[in-house]
Amino acid sequence: MAAERNEPLRLGTIAPNFEAETTKGPIDFHEFIGDNWVILFSHPEDYTPVCTTELGEMARLEPEFSKRGVKLIGLSANTLGSHEGWISDIKDVTGSQVNFPIIADKERKVAYLYDMIDYQDTTNVDEKGIAFTIRSVFFIDPKKTIRCILSYPASTGRNSAEILRVIQSLQTGDKHKVTTPINWVPGDDVIVHPSIKGDEATKLFPNLRAVKPYLRFTPLPEID
């Protein structure tokens, strides 16, 4: 199986394009992205406990992503018919309606393209012994560039608050020429980007606080 792996996707890579069937109809992925940010996230299999909780929570938070110009799209290694039944279960269990598309990737074509396949857990396989996907998350910007990648084993559910925080950090950095320190959340001080020097820094950030020449904090207006 290792011989089938594509070149690894890295931060800064253009997200590979693909065509796929989804619960909202067929898509061309780059056309789906358009001028938006996109979060593409994979699930090992439909009708599984951890995945059900994850989809329900992402569905609940979708308005928070939407108001930031972010589109959600899920992926699971099952058929459209399976997805549709599972969506009903998700609403029954969590109370949340999944309105974003879920890719039907029974043949693992997208999973292989994005290197989402599980090479660690020998039990994370289908009835034919073909490996399911892990819990991958790709943050893709409007230029179709991969900006962040998170990967979790099948046994570990994702932290939806962290997924939202990463988007907020990336968008804040792009807008204000800053970086964000450990455990940052909107409203906390940020770090002035090292490329901004001297007078330019103090002009852009009049409340700049230099702890070290390379570590300069500044407040920003809180974002939603």
mmCIF file of C-alpha atoms in Angstrom, residues 1-219:
data_model
loop_
_atom_site.group_PDB
_atom_site.id
_atom_site.type_symbol
_atom_site.label_atom_id
_atom_site.label_comp_id
_atom_site.label_asym_id
_atom_site.label_seq_id
_atom_site.Cartn_x
_atom_site.Cartn_y
_atom_site.Cartn_z
ATOM 1 C CA MET A 1 0.000 0.000 0.000
ATOM 2 C CA ALA A 2 2.853 2.407 0.768
ATOM 3 C CA ALA A 3 3.911 2.327 -2.901
ATOM 4 C CA GLU A 4 0.562 3.851 -3.856
ATOM 5 C CA ARG A 5 1.095 7.015 -1.861
ATOM 6 C CA ASN A 6 1.257 10.285 -3.778
ATOM 7 C CA GLU A 7 3.760 13.019 -3.150
ATOM 8 C CA PRO A 8 3.026 14.439 0.307
ATOM 9 C CA LEU A 9 0.924 17.579 0.535
ATOM 10 C CA ARG A 10 2.687 20.349 2.417
ATOM 11 C CA LEU A 11 1.716 23.767 3.692
ATOM 12 C CA GLY A 12 1.788 26.084 0.694
ATOM 13 C CA THR A 13 0.806 23.337 -1.763
ATOM 14 C CA ILE A 14 -2.081 24.086 -4.099
ATOM 15 C CA ALA A 15 -4.950 21.825 -3.038
ATOM 16 C CA PRO A 16 -5.311 19.089 -5.688
ATOM 17 C CA ASN A 17 -8.453 19.389 -7.750
ATOM 18 C CA PHE A 18 -10.909 16.524 -8.145
ATOM 19 C CA GLU A 19 -14.450 15.761 -9.200
ATOM 20 C CA ALA A 20 -16.689 13.841 -6.835
ATOM 21 C CA GLU A 21 -20.252 12.946 -5.950
ATOM 22 C CA THR A 22 -21.510 14.523 -2.745
ATOM 23 C CA THR A 23 -24.725 14.678 -0.765
ATOM 24 C CA LYS A 24 -25.330 18.076 -2.408
ATOM 25 C CA GLY A 25 -24.648 16.859 -5.952
ATOM 26 C CA PRO A 26 -21.510 16.503 -8.085
ATOM 27 C CA ILE A 27 -18.692 18.990 -7.557
ATOM 28 C CA ASP A 28 -15.466 20.164 -9.112
ATOM 29 C CA PHE A 29 -13.464 20.919 -5.978
ATOM 30 C CA HIS A 30 -11.741 24.070 -7.228
ATOM 31 C CA GLU A 31 -15.062 25.431 -8.440
ATOM 32 C CA PHE A 32 -16.547 24.579 -5.045
ATOM 33 C CA ILE A 33 -13.807 26.586 -3.323
ATOM 34 C CA GLY A 34 -14.391 29.635 -5.530
ATOM 35 C CA ASP A 35 -13.312 32.732 -3.569
ATOM 36 C CA ASN A 36 -13.879 31.163 -0.156
ATOM 37 C CA TRP A 37 -11.888 29.523 2.567
ATOM 38 C CA VAL A 38 -12.658 25.808 2.759
ATOM 39 C CA ILE A 39 -12.238 23.175 5.447
ATOM 40 C CA LEU A 40 -12.070 19.656 4.003
ATOM 41 C CA PHE A 41 -12.277 17.000 6.701
ATOM 42 C CA SER A 42 -12.385 13.214 6.430
ATOM 43 C CA HIS A 43 -14.065 10.513 8.496
ATOM 44 C CA PRO A 44 -13.228 6.793 8.677
ATOM 45 C CA GLU A 45 -16.763 5.491 8.085
ATOM 46 C CA ASP A 46 -20.473 6.286 8.283
ATOM 47 C CA TYR A 47 -22.538 5.098 11.257
ATOM 48 C CA THR A 48 -19.584 5.139 13.637
ATOM 49 C CA PRO A 49 -19.762 6.712 17.105
ATOM 50 C CA VAL A 50 -16.914 9.250 17.032
ATOM 51 C CA CYS A 51 -17.726 10.402 13.496
ATOM 52 C CA THR A 52 -21.382 10.905 14.397
ATOM 53 C CA THR A 53 -20.469 13.246 17.266
ATOM 54 C CA GLU A 54 -18.025 15.142 15.043
ATOM 55 C CA LEU A 55 -20.454 15.699 12.166
ATOM 56 C CA GLY A 56 -23.136 16.851 14.566
ATOM 57 C CA GLU A 57 -20.835 19.403 16.165
ATOM 58 C CA MET A 58 -19.518 20.722 12.843
ATOM 59 C CA ALA A 59 -23.101 21.068 11.636
ATOM 60 C CA ARG A 60 -23.944 23.038 14.776
ATOM 61 C CA LEU A 61 -20.983 25.354 14.225
ATOM 62 C CA GLU A 62 -21.461 25.798 10.476
ATOM 63 C CA PRO A 63 -22.975 29.310 10.890
ATOM 64 C CA GLU A 64 -19.811 30.378 12.746
ATOM 65 C CA PHE A 65 -17.688 29.246 9.825
ATOM 66 C CA SER A 66 -20.056 30.683 7.209
ATOM 67 C CA LYS A 67 -19.941 34.192 8.637
ATOM 68 C CA ARG A 68 -16.151 34.065 8.252
ATOM 69 C CA GLY A 69 -16.402 33.110 4.582
ATOM 70 C CA VAL A 70 -15.579 29.455 5.244
ATOM 71 C CA LYS A 71 -17.261 26.521 3.498
ATOM 72 C CA LEU A 72 -17.276 23.069 5.103
ATOM 73 C CA ILE A 73 -17.061 19.815 3.171
ATOM 74 C CA GLY A 74 -16.794 16.368 4.717
ATOM 75 C CA LEU A 75 -15.604 13.048 3.312
ATOM 76 C CA SER A 76 -16.305 9.476 4.302
ATOM 77 C CA ALA A 77 -15.372 6.207 2.607
ATOM 78 C CA ASN A 78 -18.957 5.181 1.855
ATOM 79 C CA THR A 79 -21.686 5.622 -0.751
ATOM 80 C CA LEU A 80 -24.148 8.467 -1.181
ATOM 81 C CA GLY A 81 -26.999 6.253 0.005
ATOM 82 C CA SER A 82 -25.088 5.453 3.173
ATOM 83 C CA HIS A 83 -24.322 9.138 3.765
ATOM 84 C CA GLU A 84 -27.955 10.132 3.397
ATOM 85 C CA GLY A 85 -29.117 7.620 5.974
ATOM 86 C CA TRP A 86 -26.301 8.592 8.316
ATOM 87 C CA ILE A 87 -27.242 12.295 8.108
ATOM 88 C CA SER A 88 -30.660 11.326 9.457
ATOM 89 C CA ASP A 89 -29.004 9.482 12.341
ATOM 90 C CA ILE A 90 -26.757 12.466 13.078
ATOM 91 C CA LYS A 91 -29.763 14.739 13.468
ATOM 92 C CA ASP A 92 -31.505 12.168 15.644
ATOM 93 C CA VAL A 93 -28.456 11.801 17.919
ATOM 94 C CA THR A 94 -27.156 15.380 18.063
ATOM 95 C CA GLY A 95 -30.116 17.521 17.023
ATOM 96 C CA SER A 96 -28.036 19.147 14.278
ATOM 97 C CA GLN A 97 -28.875 19.048 10.574
ATOM 98 C CA VAL A 98 -25.879 18.524 8.288
ATOM 99 C CA ASN A 99 -26.288 21.056 5.474
ATOM 100 C CA PHE A 100 -22.767 21.009 4.056
ATOM 101 C CA PRO A 101 -21.800 18.384 1.442
ATOM 102 C CA ILE A 102 -20.231 15.043 2.324
ATOM 103 C CA ILE A 103 -18.100 13.437 -0.385
ATOM 104 C CA ALA A 104 -18.882 9.812 -1.264
ATOM 105 C CA ASP A 105 -15.396 8.311 -1.515
ATOM 106 C CA LYS A 106 -16.095 4.581 -1.449
ATOM 107 C CA GLU A 107 -13.124 3.899 -3.764
ATOM 108 C CA ARG A 108 -10.803 6.152 -1.682
ATOM 109 C CA LYS A 109 -9.859 8.239 -4.744
ATOM 110 C CA VAL A 110 -9.896 11.542 -2.875
ATOM 111 C CA ALA A 111 -8.498 9.889 0.243
ATOM 112 C CA TYR A 112 -5.427 8.693 -1.685
ATOM 113 C CA LEU A 113 -5.074 12.033 -3.469
ATOM 114 C CA TYR A 114 -4.930 13.831 -0.115
ATOM 115 C CA ASP A 115 -3.052 11.045 1.727
ATOM 116 C CA MET A 116 -5.866 10.537 4.227
ATOM 117 C CA ILE A 117 -5.430 6.749 4.420
ATOM 118 C CA ASP A 118 -4.671 5.096 7.756
ATOM 119 C CA TYR A 119 -1.263 3.406 7.713
ATOM 120 C CA GLN A 120 -1.142 2.891 11.470
ATOM 121 C CA ASP A 121 -4.289 1.205 12.776
ATOM 122 C CA THR A 122 -4.688 -2.257 11.246
ATOM 123 C CA THR A 123 -8.260 -2.474 12.561
ATOM 124 C CA ASN A 124 -9.390 0.680 10.702
ATOM 125 C CA VAL A 125 -10.358 -1.222 7.547
ATOM 126 C CA ASP A 126 -13.524 -2.174 5.663
ATOM 127 C CA GLU A 127 -14.917 -5.666 5.090
ATOM 128 C CA LYS A 128 -12.408 -6.172 2.238
ATOM 129 C CA GLY A 129 -9.454 -5.180 4.385
ATOM 130 C CA ILE A 130 -9.010 -1.806 2.615
ATOM 131 C CA ALA A 131 -7.839 0.918 4.967
ATOM 132 C CA PHE A 132 -10.308 3.612 5.932
ATOM 133 C CA THR A 133 -9.374 7.263 6.223
ATOM 134 C CA ILE A 134 -7.998 8.921 9.335
ATOM 135 C CA ARG A 135 -9.425 12.177 10.694
ATOM 136 C CA SER A 136 -7.655 14.644 8.413
ATOM 137 C CA VAL A 137 -8.442 18.372 8.290
ATOM 138 C CA PHE A 138 -7.250 20.630 5.466
ATOM 139 C CA PHE A 139 -7.552 24.421 5.748
ATOM 140 C CA ILE A 140 -7.577 25.878 2.230
ATOM 141 C CA ASP A 141 -7.561 29.595 1.444
ATOM 142 C CA PRO A 142 -9.281 31.422 -1.453
ATOM 143 C CA LYS A 143 -6.113 31.043 -3.554
ATOM 144 C CA LYS A 144 -6.602 27.274 -3.154
ATOM 145 C CA THR A 145 -3.448 27.026 -1.069
ATOM 146 C CA ILE A 146 -3.258 24.540 1.807
ATOM 147 C CA ARG A 147 -2.554 26.643 4.894
ATOM 148 C CA CYS A 148 -2.846 24.089 7.695
ATOM 149 C CA ILE A 149 -3.170 20.309 8.013
ATOM 150 C CA LEU A 150 -4.337 18.436 11.107
ATOM 151 C CA SER A 151 -4.389 14.632 11.394
ATOM 152 C CA TYR A 152 -5.963 12.518 14.115
ATOM 153 C CA PRO A 153 -6.161 8.733 14.493
ATOM 154 C CA ALA A 154 -9.560 7.094 14.101
ATOM 155 C CA SER A 155 -9.816 6.684 17.883
ATOM 156 C CA THR A 156 -9.499 10.405 18.672
ATOM 157 C CA GLY A 157 -12.278 12.862 17.974
ATOM 158 C CA ARG A 158 -11.294 16.337 16.799
ATOM 159 C CA ASN A 159 -11.624 19.568 18.767
ATOM 160 C CA SER A 160 -14.086 21.746 16.859
ATOM 161 C CA ALA A 161 -13.108 24.835 18.867
ATOM 162 C CA GLU A 162 -9.509 24.398 17.699
ATOM 163 C CA ILE A 163 -10.597 24.099 14.068
ATOM 164 C CA LEU A 164 -12.478 27.390 14.410
ATOM 165 C CA ARG A 165 -9.535 28.982 16.261
ATOM 166 C CA VAL A 166 -7.108 28.031 13.476
ATOM 167 C CA ILE A 167 -9.294 29.717 10.871
ATOM 168 C CA GLN A 168 -9.533 32.830 13.050
ATOM 169 C CA SER A 169 -5.751 32.864 13.476
ATOM 170 C CA LEU A 170 -5.043 32.453 9.755
ATOM 171 C CA GLN A 171 -7.510 35.148 8.756
ATOM 172 C CA THR A 172 -6.264 37.539 11.463
ATOM 173 C CA GLY A 173 -2.662 37.028 10.370
ATOM 174 C CA ASP A 174 -3.467 37.672 6.720
ATOM 175 C CA LYS A 175 -5.441 40.824 7.496
ATOM 176 C CA HIS A 176 -3.168 42.471 10.076
ATOM 177 C CA LYS A 177 0.372 41.177 9.327
ATOM 178 C CA VAL A 178 0.626 39.447 12.675
ATOM 179 C CA THR A 179 1.167 35.993 14.127
ATOM 180 C CA THR A 180 -0.643 34.458 17.081
ATOM 181 C CA PRO A 181 1.014 33.090 20.244
ATOM 182 C CA ILE A 182 0.278 29.882 22.076
ATOM 183 C CA ASN A 183 -3.333 29.433 23.210
ATOM 184 C CA TRP A 184 -4.374 32.621 21.402
ATOM 185 C CA VAL A 185 -8.068 33.334 21.027
ATOM 186 C CA PRO A 186 -9.704 36.419 19.488
ATOM 187 C CA GLY A 187 -9.309 39.364 21.846
ATOM 188 C CA ASP A 188 -5.866 38.293 23.067
ATOM 189 C CA ASP A 189 -2.738 40.222 22.122
ATOM 190 C CA VAL A 190 -1.010 39.114 18.935
ATOM 191 C CA ILE A 191 2.627 39.183 17.818
ATOM 192 C CA VAL A 192 3.894 41.698 15.266
ATOM 193 C CA HIS A 193 5.339 39.818 12.293
ATOM 194 C CA PRO A 194 9.163 39.807 12.324
ATOM 195 C CA SER A 195 9.250 41.208 8.779
ATOM 196 C CA ILE A 196 7.754 44.518 9.988
ATOM 197 C CA LYS A 197 10.581 46.689 11.314
ATOM 198 C CA GLY A 198 11.091 49.931 13.233
ATOM 199 C CA ASP A 199 8.929 52.901 12.331
ATOM 200 C CA GLU A 200 6.618 50.822 10.176
ATOM 201 C CA ALA A 201 5.823 48.624 13.176
ATOM 202 C CA THR A 202 5.054 51.536 15.506
ATOM 203 C CA LYS A 203 2.988 53.268 12.818
ATOM 204 C CA LEU A 204 0.894 50.158 12.178
ATOM 205 C CA PHE A 205 0.721 49.191 15.855
ATOM 206 C CA PRO A 206 0.878 52.286 18.094
ATOM 207 C CA ASN A 207 0.276 50.163 21.209
ATOM 208 C CA LEU A 208 3.164 47.830 20.427
ATOM 209 C CA ARG A 209 4.861 46.321 23.482
ATOM 210 C CA ALA A 210 8.374 44.970 22.897
ATOM 211 C CA VAL A 211 9.396 42.185 25.282
ATOM 212 C CA LYS A 212 12.455 41.327 23.209
ATOM 213 C CA PRO A 213 13.557 42.789 19.860
ATOM 214 C CA TYR A 214 12.122 39.677 18.210
ATOM 215 C CA LEU A 215 8.998 39.441 20.402
ATOM 216 C CA ARG A 216 6.595 42.370 20.098
ATOM 217 C CA PHE A 217 2.997 42.125 21.274
ATOM 218 C CA THR A 218 0.110 44.342 20.264
ATOM 219 C CA PRO A 219 -3.637 44.389 20.904
#
